[in-house]
PDB file of C-alpha atoms in Angstrom:
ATOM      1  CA  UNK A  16       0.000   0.000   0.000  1.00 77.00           C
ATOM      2  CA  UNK A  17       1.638   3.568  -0.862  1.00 91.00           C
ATOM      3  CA  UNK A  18       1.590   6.267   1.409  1.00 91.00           C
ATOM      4  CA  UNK A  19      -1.599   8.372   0.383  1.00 91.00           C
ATOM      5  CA  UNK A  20      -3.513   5.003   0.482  1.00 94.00           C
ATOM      6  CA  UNK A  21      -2.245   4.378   3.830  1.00 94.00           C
ATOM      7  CA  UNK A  22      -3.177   7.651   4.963  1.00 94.00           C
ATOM      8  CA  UNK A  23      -6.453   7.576   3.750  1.00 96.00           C
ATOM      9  CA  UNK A  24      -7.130   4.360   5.052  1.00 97.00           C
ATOM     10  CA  UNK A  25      -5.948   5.504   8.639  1.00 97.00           C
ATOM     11  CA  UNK A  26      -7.934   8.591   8.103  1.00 97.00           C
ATOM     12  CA  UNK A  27     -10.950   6.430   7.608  1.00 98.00           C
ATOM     13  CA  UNK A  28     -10.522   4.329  10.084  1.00 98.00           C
ATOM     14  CA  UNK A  29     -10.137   7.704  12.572  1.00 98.00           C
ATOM     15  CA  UNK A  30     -13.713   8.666  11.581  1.00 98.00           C
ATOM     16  CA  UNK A  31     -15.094   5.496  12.094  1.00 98.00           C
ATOM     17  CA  UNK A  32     -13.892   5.065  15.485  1.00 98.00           C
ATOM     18  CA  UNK A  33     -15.170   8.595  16.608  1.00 98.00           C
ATOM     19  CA  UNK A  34     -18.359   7.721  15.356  1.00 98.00           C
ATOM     20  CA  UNK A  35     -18.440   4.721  17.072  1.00 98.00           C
ATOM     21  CA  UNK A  36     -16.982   6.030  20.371  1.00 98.00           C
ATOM     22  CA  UNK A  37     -20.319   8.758  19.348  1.00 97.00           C
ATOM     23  CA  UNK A  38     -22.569   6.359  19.749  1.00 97.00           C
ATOM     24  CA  UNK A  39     -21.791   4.183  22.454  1.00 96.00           C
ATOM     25  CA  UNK A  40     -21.001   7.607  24.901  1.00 96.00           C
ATOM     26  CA  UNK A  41     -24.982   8.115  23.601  1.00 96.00           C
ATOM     27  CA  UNK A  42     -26.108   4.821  24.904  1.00 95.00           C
ATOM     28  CA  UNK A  43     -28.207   4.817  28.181  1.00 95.00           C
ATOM     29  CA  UNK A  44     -25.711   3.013  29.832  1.00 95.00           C
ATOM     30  CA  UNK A  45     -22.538   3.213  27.516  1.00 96.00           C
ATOM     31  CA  UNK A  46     -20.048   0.597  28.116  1.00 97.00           C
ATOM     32  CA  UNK A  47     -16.895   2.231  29.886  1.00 97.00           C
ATOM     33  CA  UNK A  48     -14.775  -1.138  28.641  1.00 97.00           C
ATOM     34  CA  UNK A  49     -15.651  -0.273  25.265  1.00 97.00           C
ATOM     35  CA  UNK A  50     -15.404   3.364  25.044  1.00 97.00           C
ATOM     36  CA  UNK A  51     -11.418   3.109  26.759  1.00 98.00           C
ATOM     37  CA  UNK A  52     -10.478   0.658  24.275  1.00 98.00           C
ATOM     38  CA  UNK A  53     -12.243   2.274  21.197  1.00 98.00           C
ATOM     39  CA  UNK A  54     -10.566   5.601  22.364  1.00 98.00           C
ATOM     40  CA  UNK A  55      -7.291   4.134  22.638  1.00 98.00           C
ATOM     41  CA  UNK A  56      -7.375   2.606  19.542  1.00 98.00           C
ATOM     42  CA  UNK A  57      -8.639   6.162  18.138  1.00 98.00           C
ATOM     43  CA  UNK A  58      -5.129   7.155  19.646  1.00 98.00           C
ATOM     44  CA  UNK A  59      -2.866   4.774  18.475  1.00 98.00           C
ATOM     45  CA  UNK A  60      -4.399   5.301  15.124  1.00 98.00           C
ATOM     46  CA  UNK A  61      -4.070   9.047  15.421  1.00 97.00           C
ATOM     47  CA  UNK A  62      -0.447   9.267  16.182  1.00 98.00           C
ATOM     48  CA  UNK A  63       0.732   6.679  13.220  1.00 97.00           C
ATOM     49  CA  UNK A  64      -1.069   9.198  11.117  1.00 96.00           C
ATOM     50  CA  UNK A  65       0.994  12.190  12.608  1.00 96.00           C
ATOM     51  CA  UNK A  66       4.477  10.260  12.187  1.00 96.00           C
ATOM     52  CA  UNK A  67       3.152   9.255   8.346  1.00 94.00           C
ATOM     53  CA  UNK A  68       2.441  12.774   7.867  1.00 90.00           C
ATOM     54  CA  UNK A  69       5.916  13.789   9.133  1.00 91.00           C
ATOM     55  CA  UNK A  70       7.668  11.644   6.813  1.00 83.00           C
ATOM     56  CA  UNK A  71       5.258  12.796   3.387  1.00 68.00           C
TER      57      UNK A  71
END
């Protein structure tokens, strides 16, 4: 996969997991498991697309 595709893919994948983190925080009893690990992964995938930025 080249760089752009990465990026988009990552960028994607960012927007998916907000909306998901969204609508589980909306729930009437949201999951706190769920939201930690959906935010961490919302993290993780954040910062790979700041050091693939950096190197663009």
């Amino acid at each position: 996969m080249n760089l752009p595709s990465r990026i988009e893919s990552l960028r994607t994948r960012h927007a998916s997991l907000d909306s998901r983190i969204f609508d589980e925080d909306r729930r009437p009893a949201p999951d706190q498991g769920t939201l930690s690990r959906l935010k961490r992964e919302k993290l993780r995938v954040k910062e790979e697309l700041e050091r693939l930025r950096q190197r663009n």
